[in-house]
PDB file of C-alpha atoms in Angstrom:
ATOM      1  CA  UNK A   1    -135.686  57.713  36.020  1.00 38.00           C
ATOM      2  CA  UNK A   2    -135.224  53.660  35.736  1.00 38.00           C
ATOM      3  CA  UNK A   3    -132.648  52.642  37.822  1.00 38.00           C
ATOM      4  CA  UNK A   4    -130.257  50.353  35.619  1.00 37.00           C
ATOM      5  CA  UNK A   5    -127.051  48.791  34.740  1.00 36.00           C
ATOM      6  CA  UNK A   6    -124.005  49.300  32.722  1.00 37.00           C
ATOM      7  CA  UNK A   7    -121.634  47.479  31.164  1.00 35.00           C
ATOM      8  CA  UNK A   8    -118.214  50.184  30.795  1.00 37.00           C
ATOM      9  CA  UNK A   9    -115.101  48.721  29.971  1.00 34.00           C
ATOM     10  CA  UNK A  10    -115.891  45.719  32.011  1.00 34.00           C
ATOM     11  CA  UNK A  11    -117.415  47.320  35.212  1.00 34.00           C
ATOM     12  CA  UNK A  12    -120.677  47.402  36.641  1.00 36.00           C
ATOM     13  CA  UNK A  13    -122.562  50.691  36.789  1.00 41.00           C
ATOM     14  CA  UNK A  14    -125.239  51.310  38.150  1.00 38.00           C
ATOM     15  CA  UNK A  15    -127.327  54.447  38.427  1.00 39.00           C
ATOM     16  CA  UNK A  16    -130.192  56.413  37.715  1.00 38.00           C
ATOM     17  CA  UNK A  17    -129.904  56.751  33.684  1.00 40.00           C
ATOM     18  CA  UNK A  18    -131.377  55.737  30.783  1.00 42.00           C
ATOM     19  CA  UNK A  19    -129.030  52.902  28.817  1.00 44.00           C
ATOM     20  CA  UNK A  20    -127.403  54.326  25.841  1.00 43.00           C
ATOM     21  CA  UNK A  21    -127.411  51.294  23.055  1.00 39.00           C
ATOM     22  CA  UNK A  22    -125.176  48.015  23.329  1.00 33.00           C
ATOM     23  CA  UNK A  23    -121.492  48.294  21.758  1.00 29.00           C
ATOM     24  CA  UNK A  24    -120.581  47.546  17.871  1.00 27.00           C
ATOM     25  CA  UNK A  25    -118.136  47.307  15.950  1.00 25.00           C
ATOM     26  CA  UNK A  26    -117.809  50.881  14.286  1.00 27.00           C
ATOM     27  CA  UNK A  27    -116.699  51.489  10.985  1.00 27.00           C
ATOM     28  CA  UNK A  28    -114.612  54.126   9.515  1.00 25.00           C
ATOM     29  CA  UNK A  29    -115.091  57.990  10.181  1.00 25.00           C
ATOM     30  CA  UNK A  30    -117.056  59.482   8.052  1.00 29.00           C
ATOM     31  CA  UNK A  31    -116.242  63.012   7.251  1.00 28.00           C
ATOM     32  CA  UNK A  32    -116.393  66.292   8.986  1.00 33.00           C
ATOM     33  CA  UNK A  33    -114.354  68.207  11.642  1.00 35.00           C
ATOM     34  CA  UNK A  34    -112.472  66.061  13.486  1.00 35.00           C
ATOM     35  CA  UNK A  35    -112.455  67.071  17.061  1.00 38.00           C
ATOM     36  CA  UNK A  36    -108.786  66.976  19.001  1.00 36.00           C
ATOM     37  CA  UNK A  37    -108.033  67.532  22.558  1.00 38.00           C
ATOM     38  CA  UNK A  38    -108.083  70.969  23.932  1.00 36.00           C
ATOM     39  CA  UNK A  39    -104.958  72.314  26.541  1.00 36.00           C
ATOM     40  CA  UNK A  40    -104.957  70.106  29.777  1.00 35.00           C
ATOM     41  CA  UNK A  41    -106.151  73.389  32.028  1.00 42.00           C
ATOM     42  CA  UNK A  42    -109.055  73.566  30.012  1.00 44.00           C
ATOM     43  CA  UNK A  43    -109.992  69.723  30.526  1.00 47.00           C
ATOM     44  CA  UNK A  44    -111.289  69.791  34.538  1.00 56.00           C
ATOM     45  CA  UNK A  45    -114.988  69.604  34.550  1.00 67.00           C
ATOM     46  CA  UNK A  46    -116.583  72.645  36.798  1.00 76.00           C
ATOM     47  CA  UNK A  47    -120.103  70.777  37.696  1.00 85.00           C
ATOM     48  CA  UNK A  48    -121.106  74.174  38.597  1.00 88.00           C
ATOM     49  CA  UNK A  49    -121.624  75.342  35.324  1.00 87.00           C
ATOM     50  CA  UNK A  50    -124.039  72.644  34.117  1.00 94.00           C
ATOM     51  CA  UNK A  51    -128.237  73.418  34.487  1.00 93.00           C
ATOM     52  CA  UNK A  52    -129.573  71.970  36.834  1.00 91.00           C
ATOM     53  CA  UNK A  53    -132.468  69.766  35.629  1.00 91.00           C
ATOM     54  CA  UNK A  54    -136.048  69.730  37.856  1.00 87.00           C
ATOM     55  CA  UNK A  55    -136.885  67.298  39.492  1.00 85.00           C
ATOM     56  CA  UNK A  56    -140.171  65.228  39.597  1.00 92.00           C
ATOM     57  CA  UNK A  57    -141.754  63.144  41.884  1.00 93.00           C
ATOM     58  CA  UNK A  58    -142.939  59.575  40.527  1.00 94.00           C
ATOM     59  CA  UNK A  59    -145.247  57.450  42.192  1.00 94.00           C
ATOM     60  CA  UNK A  60    -147.043  54.011  41.008  1.00 91.00           C
ATOM     61  CA  UNK A  61    -149.716  52.236  41.141  1.00 88.00           C
ATOM     62  CA  UNK A  62    -151.087  48.651  39.518  1.00 84.00           C
ATOM     63  CA  UNK A  63    -152.604  50.795  36.470  1.00 92.00           C
ATOM     64  CA  UNK A  64    -151.011  54.446  36.318  1.00 94.00           C
ATOM     65  CA  UNK A  65    -147.659  56.028  36.816  1.00 94.00           C
ATOM     66  CA  UNK A  66    -148.249  59.436  37.787  1.00 96.00           C
ATOM     67  CA  UNK A  67    -145.318  61.881  37.742  1.00 96.00           C
ATOM     68  CA  UNK A  68    -145.434  65.797  39.612  1.00 95.00           C
ATOM     69  CA  UNK A  69    -142.948  69.138  39.301  1.00 92.00           C
ATOM     70  CA  UNK A  70    -143.476  72.506  39.225  1.00 87.00           C
ATOM     71  CA  UNK A  71    -147.637  71.787  39.112  1.00 92.00           C
ATOM     72  CA  UNK A  72    -147.274  69.716  36.742  1.00 95.00           C
ATOM     73  CA  UNK A  73    -148.812  66.494  36.731  1.00 96.00           C
ATOM     74  CA  UNK A  74    -148.631  63.881  34.298  1.00 97.00           C
ATOM     75  CA  UNK A  75    -150.590  60.175  34.731  1.00 97.00           C
ATOM     76  CA  UNK A  76    -149.688  57.717  32.099  1.00 96.00           C
ATOM     77  CA  UNK A  77    -152.132  54.670  32.247  1.00 95.00           C
ATOM     78  CA  UNK A  78    -151.357  51.669  31.567  1.00 92.00           C
ATOM     79  CA  UNK A  79    -153.334  48.712  30.629  1.00 91.00           C
ATOM     80  CA  UNK A  80    -152.850  44.883  30.377  1.00 83.00           C
ATOM     81  CA  UNK A  81    -152.514  43.443  26.805  1.00 78.00           C
ATOM     82  CA  UNK A  82    -153.012  40.002  26.124  1.00 72.00           C
ATOM     83  CA  UNK A  83    -151.630  39.613  22.547  1.00 70.00           C
ATOM     84  CA  UNK A  84    -147.695  40.363  23.475  1.00 69.00           C
ATOM     85  CA  UNK A  85    -145.233  38.574  25.385  1.00 67.00           C
ATOM     86  CA  UNK A  86    -145.779  38.785  29.184  1.00 66.00           C
ATOM     87  CA  UNK A  87    -142.674  41.582  29.365  1.00 65.00           C
ATOM     88  CA  UNK A  88    -144.377  43.588  26.952  1.00 71.00           C
ATOM     89  CA  UNK A  89    -148.104  42.924  28.014  1.00 77.00           C
ATOM     90  CA  UNK A  90    -147.951  46.196  30.220  1.00 86.00           C
ATOM     91  CA  UNK A  91    -149.048  48.839  27.302  1.00 90.00           C
ATOM     92  CA  UNK A  92    -149.346  52.920  28.498  1.00 93.00           C
ATOM     93  CA  UNK A  93    -153.170  53.800  26.549  1.00 93.00           C
ATOM     94  CA  UNK A  94    -153.188  57.393  27.191  1.00 95.00           C
ATOM     95  CA  UNK A  95    -151.341  60.100  28.710  1.00 97.00           C
ATOM     96  CA  UNK A  96    -152.919  62.833  31.309  1.00 97.00           C
ATOM     97  CA  UNK A  97    -150.984  66.107  31.682  1.00 97.00           C
ATOM     98  CA  UNK A  98    -152.561  69.017  33.884  1.00 97.00           C
ATOM     99  CA  UNK A  99    -151.079  72.255  34.431  1.00 95.00           C
ATOM    100  CA  UNK A 100    -152.780  74.448  36.824  1.00 91.00           C
ATOM    101  CA  UNK A 101    -156.860  74.124  35.491  1.00 91.00           C
ATOM    102  CA  UNK A 102    -155.651  72.991  31.752  1.00 95.00           C
ATOM    103  CA  UNK A 103    -156.242  69.798  31.285  1.00 96.00           C
ATOM    104  CA  UNK A 104    -154.331  67.600  28.196  1.00 97.00           C
ATOM    105  CA  UNK A 105    -155.220  63.853  26.934  1.00 97.00           C
ATOM    106  CA  UNK A 106    -152.749  62.345  25.050  1.00 95.00           C
ATOM    107  CA  UNK A 107    -153.764  58.755  23.186  1.00 93.00           C
ATOM    108  CA  UNK A 108    -151.195  56.651  22.612  1.00 90.00           C
ATOM    109  CA  UNK A 109    -153.334  53.318  21.629  1.00 80.00           C
ATOM    110  CA  UNK A 110    -153.316  54.137  18.190  1.00 83.00           C
ATOM    111  CA  UNK A 111    -149.060  54.378  17.611  1.00 88.00           C
ATOM    112  CA  UNK A 112    -147.090  51.932  15.147  1.00 83.00           C
ATOM    113  CA  UNK A 113    -145.187  51.337  18.313  1.00 88.00           C
ATOM    114  CA  UNK A 114    -146.704  50.698  21.642  1.00 90.00           C
ATOM    115  CA  UNK A 115    -145.115  52.360  24.664  1.00 93.00           C
ATOM    116  CA  UNK A 116    -144.142  50.366  27.897  1.00 91.00           C
ATOM    117  CA  UNK A 117    -142.970  52.928  30.672  1.00 92.00           C
ATOM    118  CA  UNK A 118    -142.211  56.203  31.168  1.00 94.00           C
ATOM    119  CA  UNK A 119    -138.652  56.960  31.883  1.00 93.00           C
ATOM    120  CA  UNK A 120    -138.472  60.626  32.885  1.00 93.00           C
ATOM    121  CA  UNK A 121    -140.127  63.862  32.482  1.00 95.00           C
ATOM    122  CA  UNK A 122    -139.069  67.131  32.150  1.00 95.00           C
ATOM    123  CA  UNK A 123    -140.687  69.962  31.435  1.00 95.00           C
ATOM    124  CA  UNK A 124    -138.987  73.459  29.444  1.00 95.00           C
ATOM    125  CA  UNK A 125    -137.151  76.343  30.974  1.00 93.00           C
ATOM    126  CA  UNK A 126    -139.929  78.542  29.368  1.00 93.00           C
ATOM    127  CA  UNK A 127    -142.762  75.943  31.295  1.00 93.00           C
ATOM    128  CA  UNK A 128    -144.963  75.538  28.322  1.00 95.00           C
ATOM    129  CA  UNK A 129    -143.647  72.092  26.392  1.00 97.00           C
ATOM    130  CA  UNK A 130    -143.131  68.868  28.435  1.00 96.00           C
ATOM    131  CA  UNK A 131    -140.385  65.819  27.110  1.00 97.00           C
ATOM    132  CA  UNK A 132    -141.817  62.659  28.165  1.00 97.00           C
ATOM    133  CA  UNK A 133    -139.648  59.314  27.412  1.00 96.00           C
ATOM    134  CA  UNK A 134    -140.901  56.495  27.205  1.00 96.00           C
ATOM    135  CA  UNK A 135    -139.787  53.365  26.567  1.00 94.00           C
ATOM    136  CA  UNK A 136    -141.105  50.742  23.352  1.00 92.00           C
ATOM    137  CA  UNK A 137    -139.787  47.247  22.294  1.00 88.00           C
ATOM    138  CA  UNK A 138    -136.701  48.731  21.044  1.00 89.00           C
ATOM    139  CA  UNK A 139    -134.859  51.985  22.648  1.00 94.00           C
ATOM    140  CA  UNK A 140    -137.162  54.504  23.606  1.00 96.00           C
ATOM    141  CA  UNK A 141    -139.718  57.068  22.295  1.00 97.00           C
ATOM    142  CA  UNK A 142    -139.655  61.143  23.005  1.00 98.00           C
ATOM    143  CA  UNK A 143    -142.989  62.990  23.411  1.00 97.00           C
ATOM    144  CA  UNK A 144    -143.094  66.597  23.165  1.00 98.00           C
ATOM    145  CA  UNK A 145    -146.314  68.267  24.772  1.00 97.00           C
ATOM    146  CA  UNK A 146    -147.696  71.974  23.991  1.00 97.00           C
ATOM    147  CA  UNK A 147    -148.929  72.528  27.498  1.00 96.00           C
ATOM    148  CA  UNK A 148    -150.655  75.372  26.099  1.00 95.00           C
ATOM    149  CA  UNK A 149    -152.889  73.889  23.141  1.00 96.00           C
ATOM    150  CA  UNK A 150    -152.198  70.194  23.415  1.00 96.00           C
ATOM    151  CA  UNK A 151    -150.382  69.521  20.962  1.00 96.00           C
ATOM    152  CA  UNK A 152    -147.869  66.330  20.864  1.00 96.00           C
ATOM    153  CA  UNK A 153    -144.994  65.505  18.356  1.00 96.00           C
ATOM    154  CA  UNK A 154    -143.081  62.119  18.893  1.00 96.00           C
ATOM    155  CA  UNK A 155    -139.489  63.388  17.741  1.00 98.00           C
ATOM    156  CA  UNK A 156    -138.426  60.501  16.209  1.00 97.00           C
ATOM    157  CA  UNK A 157    -141.135  60.653  13.757  1.00 96.00           C
ATOM    158  CA  UNK A 158    -140.065  64.010  12.657  1.00 98.00           C
ATOM    159  CA  UNK A 159    -136.109  62.419  11.965  1.00 98.00           C
ATOM    160  CA  UNK A 160    -137.797  60.057   9.821  1.00 97.00           C
ATOM    161  CA  UNK A 161    -139.663  62.464   8.436  1.00 97.00           C
ATOM    162  CA  UNK A 162    -136.478  65.228   7.950  1.00 97.00           C
ATOM    163  CA  UNK A 163    -134.697  61.686   6.348  1.00 96.00           C
ATOM    164  CA  UNK A 164    -132.476  60.651   9.082  1.00 96.00           C
ATOM    165  CA  UNK A 165    -131.796  57.104   8.822  1.00 93.00           C
ATOM    166  CA  UNK A 166    -131.738  54.327  11.678  1.00 92.00           C
ATOM    167  CA  UNK A 167    -133.627  56.596  14.079  1.00 95.00           C
ATOM    168  CA  UNK A 168    -134.677  53.311  16.768  1.00 95.00           C
ATOM    169  CA  UNK A 169    -134.042  55.085  19.766  1.00 97.00           C
ATOM    170  CA  UNK A 170    -133.829  58.550  21.433  1.00 97.00           C
ATOM    171  CA  UNK A 171    -131.855  57.575  24.732  1.00 96.00           C
ATOM    172  CA  UNK A 172    -130.147  61.071  26.413  1.00 96.00           C
ATOM    173  CA  UNK A 173    -131.816  64.502  25.920  1.00 96.00           C
ATOM    174  CA  UNK A 174    -132.212  67.699  28.207  1.00 97.00           C
ATOM    175  CA  UNK A 175    -133.808  71.044  27.574  1.00 97.00           C
ATOM    176  CA  UNK A 176    -131.274  73.937  26.992  1.00 97.00           C
ATOM    177  CA  UNK A 177    -132.005  77.537  30.053  1.00 96.00           C
ATOM    178  CA  UNK A 178    -132.805  79.532  26.478  1.00 91.00           C
ATOM    179  CA  UNK A 179    -135.756  79.168  24.814  1.00 88.00           C
ATOM    180  CA  UNK A 180    -137.543  76.116  24.135  1.00 96.00           C
ATOM    181  CA  UNK A 181    -134.559  73.830  22.188  1.00 97.00           C
ATOM    182  CA  UNK A 182    -134.163  70.426  23.405  1.00 98.00           C
ATOM    183  CA  UNK A 183    -130.690  68.122  22.753  1.00 98.00           C
ATOM    184  CA  UNK A 184    -130.985  65.210  22.131  1.00 98.00           C
ATOM    185  CA  UNK A 185    -128.669  61.676  21.313  1.00 98.00           C
ATOM    186  CA  UNK A 186    -130.664  59.488  18.322  1.00 98.00           C
ATOM    187  CA  UNK A 187    -129.690  56.450  16.739  1.00 96.00           C
ATOM    188  CA  UNK A 188    -129.260  52.715  16.633  1.00 95.00           C
ATOM    189  CA  UNK A 189    -127.271  49.969  18.009  1.00 90.00           C
ATOM    190  CA  UNK A 190    -124.377  50.970  16.198  1.00 92.00           C
ATOM    191  CA  UNK A 191    -124.824  54.489  15.172  1.00 95.00           C
ATOM    192  CA  UNK A 192    -125.767  57.502  17.558  1.00 97.00           C
ATOM    193  CA  UNK A 193    -126.080  61.170  16.727  1.00 97.00           C
ATOM    194  CA  UNK A 194    -126.901  64.470  18.315  1.00 98.00           C
ATOM    195  CA  UNK A 195    -129.512  66.990  17.404  1.00 98.00           C
ATOM    196  CA  UNK A 196    -130.874  70.375  18.741  1.00 98.00           C
ATOM    197  CA  UNK A 197    -134.319  71.010  18.284  1.00 98.00           C
ATOM    198  CA  UNK A 198    -136.406  74.118  18.566  1.00 98.00           C
ATOM    199  CA  UNK A 199    -140.258  73.855  19.662  1.00 98.00           C
ATOM    200  CA  UNK A 200    -141.226  76.347  19.212  1.00 97.00           C
ATOM    201  CA  UNK A 201    -139.402  76.817  14.984  1.00 96.00           C
ATOM    202  CA  UNK A 202    -140.400  73.239  14.706  1.00 97.00           C
ATOM    203  CA  UNK A 203    -137.144  72.665  13.399  1.00 97.00           C
ATOM    204  CA  UNK A 204    -133.493  70.405  14.172  1.00 98.00           C
ATOM    205  CA  UNK A 205    -129.975  71.870  13.960  1.00 97.00           C
ATOM    206  CA  UNK A 206    -127.819  68.748  14.076  1.00 97.00           C
ATOM    207  CA  UNK A 207    -124.601  68.382  15.142  1.00 97.00           C
ATOM    208  CA  UNK A 208    -121.308  67.640  13.609  1.00 95.00           C
ATOM    209  CA  UNK A 209    -120.164  64.485  13.806  1.00 89.00           C
ATOM    210  CA  UNK A 210    -116.318  63.978  15.484  1.00 88.00           C
ATOM    211  CA  UNK A 211    -115.900  60.229  14.745  1.00 91.00           C
ATOM    212  CA  UNK A 212    -118.400  57.210  14.732  1.00 93.00           C
ATOM    213  CA  UNK A 213    -120.059  57.633  18.257  1.00 96.00           C
ATOM    214  CA  UNK A 214    -121.492  54.070  18.913  1.00 96.00           C
ATOM    215  CA  UNK A 215    -123.652  55.439  21.596  1.00 95.00           C
ATOM    216  CA  UNK A 216    -124.305  58.678  23.754  1.00 95.00           C
ATOM    217  CA  UNK A 217    -125.757  58.774  26.916  1.00 88.00           C
ATOM    218  CA  UNK A 218    -126.136  61.908  28.548  1.00 94.00           C
ATOM    219  CA  UNK A 219    -126.445  65.170  27.283  1.00 96.00           C
ATOM    220  CA  UNK A 220    -126.173  68.305  29.851  1.00 96.00           C
ATOM    221  CA  UNK A 221    -126.223  72.124  28.941  1.00 97.00           C
ATOM    222  CA  UNK A 222    -124.226  75.322  30.030  1.00 96.00           C
ATOM    223  CA  UNK A 223    -126.276  77.382  32.508  1.00 95.00           C
ATOM    224  CA  UNK A 224    -125.488  80.094  29.803  1.00 93.00           C
ATOM    225  CA  UNK A 225    -127.439  77.828  27.162  1.00 95.00           C
ATOM    226  CA  UNK A 226    -124.693  78.885  24.785  1.00 95.00           C
ATOM    227  CA  UNK A 227    -122.757  75.402  24.962  1.00 96.00           C
ATOM    228  CA  UNK A 228    -123.925  71.582  25.727  1.00 96.00           C
ATOM    229  CA  UNK A 229    -121.675  68.501  27.046  1.00 97.00           C
ATOM    230  CA  UNK A 230    -122.232  64.845  26.550  1.00 97.00           C
ATOM    231  CA  UNK A 231    -120.844  61.743  26.650  1.00 96.00           C
ATOM    232  CA  UNK A 232    -120.147  58.967  24.190  1.00 96.00           C
ATOM    233  CA  UNK A 233    -118.663  56.081  23.520  1.00 95.00           C
ATOM    234  CA  UNK A 234    -115.788  55.348  20.903  1.00 94.00           C
ATOM    235  CA  UNK A 235    -114.578  53.045  20.379  1.00 92.00           C
ATOM    236  CA  UNK A 236    -116.786  49.982  22.214  1.00 91.00           C
ATOM    237  CA  UNK A 237    -116.711  50.617  26.196  1.00 89.00           C
ATOM    238  CA  UNK A 238    -114.307  53.532  25.879  1.00 93.00           C
ATOM    239  CA  UNK A 239    -116.311  57.162  26.584  1.00 94.00           C
ATOM    240  CA  UNK A 240    -115.524  60.574  25.882  1.00 96.00           C
ATOM    241  CA  UNK A 241    -116.791  64.126  26.955  1.00 96.00           C
ATOM    242  CA  UNK A 242    -117.425  66.593  23.862  1.00 96.00           C
ATOM    243  CA  UNK A 243    -118.727  70.150  23.600  1.00 96.00           C
ATOM    244  CA  UNK A 244    -120.792  71.715  21.215  1.00 97.00           C
ATOM    245  CA  UNK A 245    -120.484  75.562  20.897  1.00 96.00           C
ATOM    246  CA  UNK A 246    -123.546  76.916  19.759  1.00 95.00           C
ATOM    247  CA  UNK A 247    -122.691  79.857  18.169  1.00 94.00           C
ATOM    248  CA  UNK A 248    -119.812  78.526  16.194  1.00 95.00           C
ATOM    249  CA  UNK A 249    -121.707  75.009  15.647  1.00 95.00           C
ATOM    250  CA  UNK A 250    -118.403  72.814  16.633  1.00 96.00           C
ATOM    251  CA  UNK A 251    -117.828  70.013  18.728  1.00 97.00           C
ATOM    252  CA  UNK A 252    -114.539  69.689  20.829  1.00 95.00           C
ATOM    253  CA  UNK A 253    -113.217  66.287  22.440  1.00 95.00           C
ATOM    254  CA  UNK A 254    -112.794  67.243  26.081  1.00 94.00           C
ATOM    255  CA  UNK A 255    -111.414  64.340  27.634  1.00 93.00           C
ATOM    256  CA  UNK A 256    -111.899  60.939  27.998  1.00 95.00           C
ATOM    257  CA  UNK A 257    -114.048  59.827  31.068  1.00 93.00           C
ATOM    258  CA  UNK A 258    -112.893  57.756  33.869  1.00 88.00           C
ATOM    259  CA  UNK A 259    -115.714  55.253  35.342  1.00 80.00           C
ATOM    260  CA  UNK A 260    -115.579  57.264  38.667  1.00 86.00           C
ATOM    261  CA  UNK A 261    -116.065  60.226  36.399  1.00 90.00           C
ATOM    262  CA  UNK A 262    -119.095  59.022  34.782  1.00 83.00           C
ATOM    263  CA  UNK A 263    -120.364  57.999  37.918  1.00 84.00           C
ATOM    264  CA  UNK A 264    -120.527  61.746  38.757  1.00 89.00           C
ATOM    265  CA  UNK A 265    -121.899  63.043  35.624  1.00 92.00           C
ATOM    266  CA  UNK A 266    -124.902  60.552  35.813  1.00 86.00           C
ATOM    267  CA  UNK A 267    -125.523  62.117  39.210  1.00 89.00           C
ATOM    268  CA  UNK A 268    -126.953  65.646  37.001  1.00 90.00           C
ATOM    269  CA  UNK A 269    -129.449  64.330  34.564  1.00 90.00           C
ATOM    270  CA  UNK A 270    -133.120  64.147  35.237  1.00 82.00           C
ATOM    271  CA  UNK A 271    -133.060  63.503  39.307  1.00 71.00           C
ATOM    272  CA  UNK A 272    -136.449  62.121  40.226  1.00 65.00           C
ATOM    273  CA  UNK A 273    -137.532  61.149  44.266  1.00 57.00           C
ATOM    274  CA  UNK A 274    -139.871  57.851  44.349  1.00 51.00           C
TER     275      UNK A 274
END
């Protein structure tokens, strides 16, 4: 994943991380269950109960980017667009995914928003789906591809179709260790929301909002698949760890996150080697 720099509470963080949106004044709390801190002894973070994210290898050339892992090969073919600013001139024309003897080609040149760079690639635990995060002019698109049929879906567009507003980007996401479900954060520069998408059922489950998250930069599943943790920003430049229970559909505020702890969490998310 692309290394980026993030300004948190006046300090600069560098790591393999998809940057959340910038900060902005948060509005009044929305309705819904308000999270409350749990007992101090429960607030200690044990990194061993997080599900491991598959590692992909990334190689880059002038006209393509190749990602390989778990017998999957993804090739993003790049072309130069002379009709846009130089910093956006490299555009993904197509994505070719190969698993074993099966190959699927996704044409992206007709997309409403041009894609510029594949940020990360991860397959679902079943191996039936692969998720592709790609940068666009503003934010990130998340594409799911069925490795059996070749069908592709842009989750940003599905959220809009479902009636969600301000879906400018999907900056954070990860597959569940159970089933073909993927947890995502989505929103714009002022508001972040979370959901779990069941790729097989084609349905969203929306997480309750505990406060007006400005951004969410990390989503991690527990090994048992019954809970997921995420780190969100609220208020500006202050991050907290939250835990969502998929059975009770409730969210708890676990603890405030320090810069040092944040850096440790970053190491768990979508590790790659180039």
